[in-house]
Amino acid sequence: MAKKSTVKSNWPKYLLQWGVLALLVFFLSGLASLIFTKMAAPDPEKYCPFGGLEAFGTYLANNSLPCSMTSMQIVMGIVLAAVVVLLGKLFCGYLCPVGTVEDLLKKLRQAVGFKAFNINSNSVLDKALRIIKYILLFVAFYMTMTASELFCKNFDPYYATATGFKGEITLWMSIVTVAIVLILGLFVDRFWCKYICPLGAVSNSLKFWVWLVVLVALWWVLGLLGIHIAWIWLLGAMCLVGYLLEILCGKPKTQLIGVVIDNNKCTGACRLCQKNCPYNIDVPTFEGKVNSVDCTLCGECVASCPVKALSIGVKPGVESKCSKFTKLLPATLTVVSVIIAFLLGGKFEVPTIDENWGIEPGMKLETLKVEGLKSVKCFSSSKAFKAKMEKVPGVHGVKTFVGSHTVVVTYDANATDAEKIEAQMFVPSKFRVNSLEPNAYDSLKCVTIRTEKMFDKLDLNYLGMQMRLTEKKIFGLESMYDCPLIVKVYMAPDEELNEAWFKNIVEKKTLEMPVHGGGVKMIDLGFKFIRMEKGCSFVSTQDYLRMMFDSFAAEYRKNVDADAPQWWYEIVDHNYEKPIVRRGMPFLSNHLSSHDGVLGTYLTLNEDLEPCIRIRYTAPMTDDELFRLMTMPKWTIKYSDDDIREVDAKMSFETPGHSILVN
Ligand code: SF4
Ligand code: SF4
């Protein structure tokens, strides 16, 4: 019998699948930012349920969240799990973009008449291949829970494609998985989903959730009895049991709804249901209910059955009385579950880290909450913040919420107070608003303003960018801690800016930051202007330029002849003002320091106020040898006595410098 198209009769599935795919292409390809020019850059992992489940597992095991995961992804993951337990793999059938691509590839194959190479579901090969996704599931969870970095990003074909292969991926893994999706998916129905996808493994094991609950309960009871088994064994056991149930049983029994088959109507002759099924499930072989572990309730079989032997329903063996309504049920429940996840995900926030130390009886514990710390944005930056707070006397705990860039610090009020902690949190900084030619002015005017809610080191940059957009003759900002905060504004001597102007600029609610390639990124701000100090001061342009320059200096203790001549090897380049050069200096210093005769490495302004890199050296080092070392494609970096590595050079030098006698 000829195959008929199911697009019209199964439109809810196509609407959701193609709608999600179209939205992802629209937002992630940059098309959306051409239309909504003030839109923030989209985050491809913002609603990832698998990332959410990994984050949830990490939270249970370590009381912390990996990467920049927030409660939104966790809720997405938990809702997905609940939906699988109660209803089925609706995410796989209706939302997952990888699944949609696999379904489109099947349609393409059928349209061009390629032969399918589906693997018999009872074959040894099918059963052997199904273990791959459980191994990947175990590895992804284990790596994420131990390293607090989302491991699945290394190989996720969706993430690699969504980031244009530029995200936190491992290139070869991503190329392999994208090739699996596109090439194997063209010939084998849902190859990726059946055999490789770790979220497919989670979903399939959750269809046998009773056994997983038994395992967790057993582990918990053993713990109560004093037999503590590491979580990694529980994780391994869950993966193994999930795999065994999938290949040995394969027919979960606890789902509330499913595809119901009237075996009196179906003769099993046409097999249109199987041909249209994305998983090539042999539908007519089931009795009453099509409870295959692979089934996603996509409804393709129902839509393609010419004798209406199939329907979506609750009770096996009974034809649904309202099949027109029930066929909409899976798509409707998919939409409802996504809405619930959205609403719940925005309602609360799980801390990325929640750590306490040194708390003793008798302490008067209080908390200080600081919002808007934009540099606290992931697990690593949370840990860095905690490391900083650990050194502050009287502080005994830190919680971070990366979604809202908020920190809560627990301290002993007998030992310190909120103001002292705020002072320790604050990072004084400088920001160059506009470039300044050394001979443009003899001196610059310095006006002091007082602000609040600018604790993060990025905040001064944002205020500076805001000022840059006004095209006033403002050259630099400098912040220092006080209450309220001190911000010094350096400007041309003839620039006249009053208090109202500063208040307006400081209290702007958003920054429209221009981004590379056109467009703007919207950044929410919440600074408060307090006052402008009376009067102003003047600083020489030379002093200002030296003060603003982010210099670097490293000197090496070496036994050298004090009377031997020493030299500066100097390379001048105006690009040396850029932060990327400053970040490369510790590597250059490390690379050169082990060579005889090299005494120091510097990034500074020379006597003509030009940015330059200087190497101080003496014999036996020579300027030619220094240039050769600096231009090597690999630098030798000594991390410790036992850890010396060859790394790619962090800077490139095209023109040799010149030597100047020091003594
Ligand atoms: S098994 Fe994986 S790739 Fe396939 S539809 Fe489900 S989540 Fe998507
Ligand atoms: S059996 Fe039917 S509902 Fe289940 S996956 Fe196949 S086509 Fe979709």
PDB file of C-alpha atoms and ligand atoms in Angstrom, residues 10 13 89 93-94 190 207 258-259 272-283 286 290-292 294-304 310 312 330, ligand 2:
ATOM      1  CA  ASN A  10      -0.473  14.873  12.550  1.00  0.00           C
ATOM      2  CA  LYS A  13       3.754  17.302  16.036  1.00  0.00           C
ATOM      3  CA  LYS A  89       9.347  10.819  25.901  1.00  0.00           C
ATOM      4  CA  GLY A  93       9.130  13.415  19.996  1.00  0.00           C
ATOM      5  CA  TYR A  94       8.106  17.061  19.934  1.00  0.00           C
ATOM      6  CA  ARG A 190      16.881   7.981  14.722  1.00  0.00           C
ATOM      7  CA  LYS A 207      10.380   4.581  31.775  1.00  0.00           C
ATOM      8  CA  GLY A 258       0.207   5.463  25.001  1.00  0.00           C
ATOM      9  CA  VAL A 259      -0.589   4.308  21.495  1.00  0.00           C
ATOM     10  CA  LEU A 272       2.458   1.870   7.149  1.00  0.00           C
ATOM     11  CA  CYS A 273       2.668   2.620  10.873  1.00  0.00           C
ATOM     12  CA  GLN A 274       6.109   1.042  11.091  1.00  0.00           C
ATOM     13  CA  LYS A 275       7.288   2.737   7.897  1.00  0.00           C
ATOM     14  CA  ASN A 276       6.238   6.138   9.241  1.00  0.00           C
ATOM     15  CA  CYS A 277       7.439   5.557  12.798  1.00  0.00           C
ATOM     16  CA  PRO A 278      10.595   7.625  13.422  1.00  0.00           C
ATOM     17  CA  TYR A 279      12.030   4.664  15.374  1.00  0.00           C
ATOM     18  CA  ASN A 280      10.825   1.988  12.938  1.00  0.00           C
ATOM     19  CA  ILE A 281       8.883   0.323  15.784  1.00  0.00           C
ATOM     20  CA  ASP A 282       7.079  -2.820  14.658  1.00  0.00           C
ATOM     21  CA  VAL A 283       3.705  -1.521  15.878  1.00  0.00           C
ATOM     22  CA  PHE A 286       2.161  -5.261  20.103  1.00  0.00           C
ATOM     23  CA  VAL A 290       2.369  -0.082  21.957  1.00  0.00           C
ATOM     24  CA  ASN A 291       4.586   0.163  25.008  1.00  0.00           C
ATOM     25  CA  SER A 292       7.958   0.156  23.250  1.00  0.00           C
ATOM     26  CA  ASP A 294      11.540   3.894  22.130  1.00  0.00           C
ATOM     27  CA  CYS A 295       8.034   5.285  21.579  1.00  0.00           C
ATOM     28  CA  THR A 296       7.785   9.069  21.905  1.00  0.00           C
ATOM     29  CA  LEU A 297       4.003   9.317  21.413  1.00  0.00           C
ATOM     30  CA  CYS A 298       4.676  11.267  18.243  1.00  0.00           C
ATOM     31  CA  GLY A 299       1.434   9.993  16.662  1.00  0.00           C
ATOM     32  CA  GLU A 300       2.925   9.216  13.233  1.00  0.00           C
ATOM     33  CA  CYS A 301       1.647   5.641  13.360  1.00  0.00           C
ATOM     34  CA  VAL A 302      -1.843   6.785  14.379  1.00  0.00           C
ATOM     35  CA  ALA A 303      -1.939   9.282  11.520  1.00  0.00           C
ATOM     36  CA  SER A 304      -0.786   6.760   8.936  1.00  0.00           C
ATOM     37  CA  LEU A 310      -4.453   3.016  16.318  1.00  0.00           C
ATOM     38  CA  ILE A 312      -3.692   7.674  21.601  1.00  0.00           C
ATOM     39  CA  PRO A 330       0.700  14.574  23.689  1.00  0.00           C
TER      40      PRO A 330
HETATM   41  S1  SF4 B   2       5.032   3.857  17.762  1.00  0.00           S
HETATM   42 FE1  SF4 B   2       3.808   5.501  16.900  1.00  0.00          FE
HETATM   43  S2  SF4 B   2       3.777   7.068  18.487  1.00  0.00           S
HETATM   44 FE2  SF4 B   2       5.402   5.656  19.020  1.00  0.00          FE
HETATM   45  S3  SF4 B   2       7.233   6.561  18.127  1.00  0.00           S
HETATM   46 FE3  SF4 B   2       6.419   5.144  16.610  1.00  0.00          FE
HETATM   47  S4  SF4 B   2       5.082   6.387  15.345  1.00  0.00           S
HETATM   48 FE4  SF4 B   2       5.501   7.571  17.181  1.00  0.00          FE
END
